[in-house]
């Protein structure tokens, strides 16, 4: 493994340095049919799950075959995607915001061979490499965060629960039987790199134990004032701790005030929170970002805690399946999960989804809490 | 023979959804064989150790990654996230496993040539593992060592004409929806403005000078496919001010069942024949449409452009022609003070190159205010809550508009300013006492 220089000279870092050039220009990557028809599209149609046609005012047609992807992807896999795009799509493709891959072709007769090829490719373990679907009134791909594969604060894994959940919801990825689209998102801690707080169903990793305090190292590893300032509930204060006969500077945590956000740990590695039984999953439901019919909505906490059950998180996937099935049965056409829950009432939502309502689900965090309590005599028995 | 036994992760290879474990295993195999004779610059068995340490997390129910260290490329404060594992003796291949964020092209279209070049670079100088893409939108390179950072940056810049993305307290890599490239509903060119602002604000993107992260996201229409209203400090949502264009023949075709409603999105179930009254007119949130002599009529002044009717009948109804965007400020995930959605600050603005009005009247005054007043790790939305929406109006100079609120305030506790009250606040107590005894 001999070192191979790129041309960079560490003794003269500024020599021929290229900075601040930004990303490549998007037009370099447009397939010809996009270049010719940008801004001229008239309408689109979903021909079957995962297959779209867009028709331009020039008469051109663009066919898209959408396949699910893990956002975690090896170069071997990307090269296989490229091989397919080279064979069928003139060397162009695109990714969607929700980690799907889209193969674009400019005539209808090119769809079938492409679809056949995509559907035939499987990993050695048996799973599909390129499942076609993710359109219309169904479940599309789960957007998610890093989890145990690459992050220091997660309360659950990301890729694992996503794989387990998509296996359970797979039929709805390849079908369009739901009242409307259903977007599932996962964030592995409440920092929510994935911003899951406006999803139809959100899977959220959550810690439930306050940080441990590594007094011996705390003052050496951390800026104590930063750790204190990081706490949103002011639960951390400076303290002197007696350790092997000597007084050391450290912090004390008011455990009753801790909301387990892990902000202190982000600032101070001597305050770890992670715990095998303390950590687990919160299920939230009923959010959306679209302005269609009703305003965008936040997701609501509907299950306060489910344990981390690696490798397949059966309690989590079973709960999600129950919610999806109840919504599928009860929702009106075009009605998003949150709109359905609001129409029937949240009391009815818990009944239909067979979920227990516990005190954890009543908001007690600052001002917005009050606006979630019931201030009307209208409710259902 | 696998380097580490992974009985738990192996269970994630079955089932229909693509298995990341299988993908990781094929990369392990590819690196072990090395048929192309790649001169790997980081350990050849890096992927095996990643699989091994992930299995350990599955066993322990806890992550094995430590905090980021201060690593990066010269002159940048973002784009690289240092990462070290807490079991380097057991998993030396991933002892140092830094992330690099590569600024993705707007719209996420690619040529295979570009992707293959990226793969060649990352296979040789990193783990060969990526995220396509990270939550914010970047191409993520997962796992390399410190000495490779400058080498990768050099190759990206010199050979791929490609820069790093944002991380830390700076502008994060902006992202957009597919927009006019492939969508009939896009009210402006999301790719064009996304790219322009990304290039214009490279300094803000690479060199942290902000109180915390800052995100731009561009949604071409109110369907919000990139979720800008939920997660961007400044969210640009396409809209129009004139009339929805109607093709009455196509309306009749939908009513007659010749065209599938909602572009065929509901084909997986028999919902019965299409009923325009029930499925479009009655669901309109403002009740601004009706049928008259078999023709669809819209009172456009009352329309709030929710997109429902257009979504249901894309061949009959089209967005208006006087297009631009609405701008929302302050969206963020829950940390620290609870989740916030973007609040409307600009009801309508034209989105035209070179975007001077958006830059000079919206973005830059807001940044100046936030950089002056924002506390460490305080997002724009939190500053807005702390100092009030009025302050946002003051710094941008936008006039208050009822469109900016759901409803007027519930309390009369108005913080009147001295110059708003006739005669000001300074008064003479002795003059007062002439008429009012102590």
Coordinates of C-alpha atoms in Angstrom, one line a residue, chain A residues 40-310:
Chain A
X40 CA -42.0 22.7 -21.4
X41 CA -43.5 19.7 -19.6
X42 CA -47.3 19.6 -20.0
X43 CA -48.4 16.7 -17.8
X44 CA -47.3 13.4 -16.4
X45 CA -48.9 10.1 -15.6
X46 CA -47.9 7.0 -13.5
X47 CA -48.3 4.2 -15.9
X48 CA -47.8 1.5 -13.3
X49 CA -46.1 1.5 -9.9
X50 CA -42.6 2.9 -10.4
X51 CA -43.1 4.0 -14.0
X52 CA -43.9 7.5 -15.0
X53 CA -44.3 9.3 -18.3
X54 CA -43.8 13.0 -18.7
X55 CA -45.2 14.6 -21.9
X56 CA -43.8 17.8 -23.3
X57 CA -45.4 20.5 -25.4
X58 CA -42.8 19.7 -28.0
X59 CA -44.4 16.2 -28.2
X60 CA -41.4 14.5 -26.6
X61 CA -42.0 11.9 -24.0
X62 CA -39.8 11.0 -21.1
X63 CA -40.2 7.7 -19.3
X64 CA -38.9 7.2 -15.8
X65 CA -38.4 3.9 -14.0
X66 CA -38.0 4.6 -10.3
X67 CA -36.2 2.0 -8.1
X68 CA -35.6 2.0 -4.4
X69 CA -32.1 2.3 -3.1
X70 CA -30.3 2.2 0.2
X71 CA -28.7 5.5 0.7
X72 CA -25.8 3.6 2.0
X73 CA -24.2 2.4 -1.2
X74 CA -20.9 0.9 -2.3
X75 CA -18.9 1.9 -5.3
X76 CA -19.5 -1.6 -6.7
X77 CA -23.3 -0.9 -6.5
X78 CA -23.0 2.5 -8.0
X79 CA -21.0 1.1 -10.9
X80 CA -23.7 -1.5 -11.5
X81 CA -26.2 1.4 -11.6
X82 CA -24.0 3.1 -14.1
X83 CA -23.7 -0.1 -16.2
X84 CA -27.5 -0.2 -16.4
X85 CA -27.8 3.5 -17.2
X86 CA -25.1 3.0 -19.9
X87 CA -27.0 0.1 -21.4
X88 CA -30.5 1.6 -21.5
X89 CA -30.4 5.3 -20.7
X90 CA -27.5 6.8 -22.8
X91 CA -25.4 7.2 -19.7
X92 CA -27.7 9.4 -17.6
X93 CA -29.6 8.9 -14.4
X94 CA -30.8 10.8 -11.4
X95 CA -31.4 10.3 -7.7
X96 CA -34.4 11.6 -5.8
X97 CA -34.6 13.4 -2.5
X98 CA -35.8 10.2 -0.9
X99 CA -32.8 8.0 -2.0
X100 CA -34.5 6.5 -5.0
X101 CA -32.7 6.0 -8.3
X102 CA -34.4 7.1 -11.5
X103 CA -33.6 5.6 -14.9
X104 CA -34.8 7.9 -17.7
X105 CA -35.5 6.7 -21.3
X106 CA -37.0 8.7 -24.2
X107 CA -39.3 6.1 -25.7
X108 CA -41.9 3.6 -24.5
X109 CA -40.3 0.6 -26.1
X110 CA -37.2 1.0 -24.0
X111 CA -39.1 0.5 -20.7
X112 CA -39.8 -3.2 -20.8
X113 CA -36.2 -4.5 -21.3
X114 CA -35.0 -2.0 -18.6
X115 CA -37.7 -3.1 -16.2
X116 CA -37.0 -6.8 -16.8
X117 CA -33.3 -6.3 -16.3
X118 CA -33.8 -4.2 -13.1
X119 CA -36.2 -6.7 -11.6
X120 CA -33.8 -9.7 -12.3
X121 CA -30.9 -8.3 -10.3
X122 CA -30.6 -9.6 -6.8
X123 CA -27.9 -9.6 -4.1
X124 CA -26.3 -12.9 -3.1
X125 CA -28.4 -12.8 0.1
X126 CA -31.6 -12.8 -2.0
X127 CA -32.8 -9.2 -1.7
X128 CA -33.6 -7.1 -4.8
X129 CA -31.0 -4.7 -5.9
X130 CA -33.4 -2.5 -7.8
X131 CA -37.0 -2.9 -6.7
X132 CA -39.3 -0.9 -8.9
X133 CA -41.9 1.3 -7.2
X134 CA -42.2 4.2 -4.9
X135 CA -44.8 6.2 -6.8
X136 CA -48.3 7.5 -6.2
X137 CA -50.6 6.5 -3.3
X138 CA -48.1 4.1 -1.8
X139 CA -45.1 3.9 0.4
X140 CA -42.0 5.5 -1.0
X141 CA -38.4 5.0 0.2
X142 CA -37.5 5.9 3.8
X143 CA -35.2 8.8 4.2
X144 CA -32.9 8.3 7.1
X145 CA -29.7 9.2 9.0
X146 CA -26.5 7.3 9.8
X147 CA -27.2 5.4 12.9
X148 CA -24.7 3.0 14.3
X149 CA -22.9 2.8 11.0
X150 CA -21.2 6.2 11.4
X151 CA -22.6 8.5 14.1
X152 CA -21.6 9.2 17.7
X153 CA -25.0 10.1 19.2
X154 CA -27.5 7.7 17.8
X155 CA -30.1 6.1 20.0
X156 CA -30.8 3.4 17.4
X157 CA -29.4 2.2 14.1
X158 CA -30.7 3.6 10.9
X159 CA -30.0 1.3 8.0
X160 CA -31.2 -1.8 10.0
X161 CA -34.6 -0.5 11.1
X162 CA -35.1 0.9 7.6
X163 CA -34.3 -2.4 6.0
X164 CA -36.6 -4.2 8.4
X165 CA -39.4 -1.7 7.9
X166 CA -39.2 -1.6 4.2
X167 CA -39.3 -5.4 4.1
X168 CA -42.6 -5.3 6.0
X169 CA -44.0 -2.4 3.9
X170 CA -42.6 -3.8 0.6
X171 CA -45.9 -4.6 -0.9
X172 CA -47.0 -1.0 -0.5
X173 CA -43.7 0.2 -2.1
X174 CA -44.8 -1.7 -5.3
X175 CA -48.5 -1.0 -5.1
X176 CA -50.7 2.1 -4.9
X177 CA -53.6 1.0 -2.8
X178 CA -53.3 3.6 0.0
X179 CA -55.6 6.7 0.3
X180 CA -52.6 8.9 -0.5
X181 CA -48.8 8.8 -0.5
X182 CA -47.3 7.7 2.8
X183 CA -43.9 9.0 3.7
X184 CA -41.8 7.2 6.4
X185 CA -38.7 8.8 7.8
X186 CA -36.1 7.8 10.3
X187 CA -33.8 9.9 12.5
X188 CA -31.5 8.0 14.9
X189 CA -31.6 10.7 17.6
X190 CA -33.7 13.8 18.3
X191 CA -31.1 16.0 16.6
X192 CA -32.9 14.8 13.5
X193 CA -30.3 15.2 10.8
X194 CA -33.1 13.7 8.8
X195 CA -35.8 16.2 9.9
X196 CA -38.4 13.5 10.3
X197 CA -40.8 15.8 12.3
X198 CA -43.2 16.3 9.4
X199 CA -43.6 12.7 8.2
X200 CA -46.7 10.5 7.9
X201 CA -44.7 8.1 10.0
X202 CA -41.5 8.9 11.8
X203 CA -39.2 6.5 13.4
X204 CA -37.1 8.3 16.0
X205 CA -34.2 7.1 18.1
X206 CA -34.5 8.3 21.7
X207 CA -32.3 8.0 24.8
X208 CA -34.0 7.6 28.1
X209 CA -31.1 7.8 30.6
X210 CA -29.3 11.0 31.6
X211 CA -25.6 11.2 30.8
X212 CA -23.1 9.3 32.8
X213 CA -20.4 11.6 34.2
X214 CA -16.7 10.6 33.6
X215 CA -15.5 12.9 36.4
X216 CA -11.9 11.8 36.1
X217 CA -11.6 13.1 32.5
X218 CA -14.4 15.6 32.2
X219 CA -12.4 18.7 32.8
X220 CA -9.6 17.4 30.6
X221 CA -11.8 16.4 27.7
X222 CA -14.4 19.2 27.7
X223 CA -14.9 22.9 28.0
X224 CA -17.3 22.8 31.0
X225 CA -19.0 26.1 30.3
X226 CA -19.9 24.8 26.8
X227 CA -21.4 21.6 28.2
X228 CA -23.5 23.7 30.6
X229 CA -24.6 26.1 27.9
X230 CA -25.5 23.2 25.6
X231 CA -28.4 22.0 27.8
X232 CA -31.7 23.3 26.6
X233 CA -33.4 22.7 30.0
X234 CA -30.6 24.2 32.2
X235 CA -30.1 20.8 33.9
X236 CA -26.3 21.0 34.1
X237 CA -24.3 23.0 36.6
X238 CA -20.7 23.1 37.5
X239 CA -19.6 21.1 40.5
X240 CA -16.5 20.0 42.4
X241 CA -16.2 16.3 42.8
X242 CA -14.0 14.4 45.3
X243 CA -12.0 11.8 43.4
X244 CA -9.3 9.7 45.0
X245 CA -8.7 12.3 47.7
X246 CA -8.5 15.2 45.2
X247 CA -11.1 17.8 44.2
X248 CA -11.7 17.9 40.5
X249 CA -13.8 20.3 38.4
X250 CA -16.8 18.6 36.8
X251 CA -20.5 19.0 36.4
X252 CA -23.7 17.9 38.1
X253 CA -26.9 16.9 36.2
X254 CA -30.3 17.6 37.6
X255 CA -31.7 14.3 36.3
X256 CA -35.4 15.3 36.7
X257 CA -34.8 18.1 34.2
X258 CA -33.0 16.0 31.6
X259 CA -34.8 15.5 28.3
X260 CA -32.1 13.1 27.0
X261 CA -31.3 15.2 23.9
X262 CA -27.6 14.5 24.0
X263 CA -26.6 18.1 23.3
X264 CA -24.2 17.9 26.3
X265 CA -22.6 14.8 24.9
X266 CA -22.1 16.6 21.5
X267 CA -20.2 19.3 23.4
X268 CA -18.6 17.0 25.9
X269 CA -17.5 13.4 25.2
X270 CA -17.2 12.7 28.9
X271 CA -21.0 12.7 29.2
X272 CA -22.1 9.6 27.3
X273 CA -25.9 8.7 27.2
X274 CA -26.0 5.6 25.1
X275 CA -27.5 2.5 26.8
X276 CA -28.7 -0.8 25.6
X277 CA -32.0 -0.8 27.4
X278 CA -32.4 2.9 27.9
X279 CA -32.2 3.6 24.1
X280 CA -35.0 2.8 21.7
X281 CA -37.5 4.1 19.3
X282 CA -40.3 6.7 19.4
X283 CA -43.0 6.4 16.7
X284 CA -44.5 9.6 15.5
X285 CA -47.4 9.9 13.0
X286 CA -49.6 12.3 11.0
X287 CA -47.1 14.9 9.7
X288 CA -46.7 16.2 6.2
X289 CA -44.8 18.8 4.3
X290 CA -47.2 19.3 1.3
X291 CA -49.6 22.2 1.3
X292 CA -52.2 20.1 -0.5
X293 CA -55.7 20.6 0.9
X294 CA -54.5 21.2 4.5
X295 CA -51.4 23.0 5.8
X296 CA -48.1 21.2 6.5
X297 CA -48.3 19.4 9.9
X298 CA -45.9 18.2 12.5
X299 CA -45.9 14.5 13.3
X300 CA -47.3 13.6 16.7
X301 CA -45.9 11.1 19.2
X302 CA -48.1 8.0 19.2
X303 CA -45.8 5.5 20.8
X304 CA -43.5 6.8 23.5
X305 CA -41.0 3.9 23.4
X306 CA -40.2 0.7 21.7
X307 CA -37.0 -1.2 22.6
X308 CA -34.1 -1.6 20.2
X309 CA -34.5 -5.1 19.0
X310 CA -31.6 -5.8 16.6

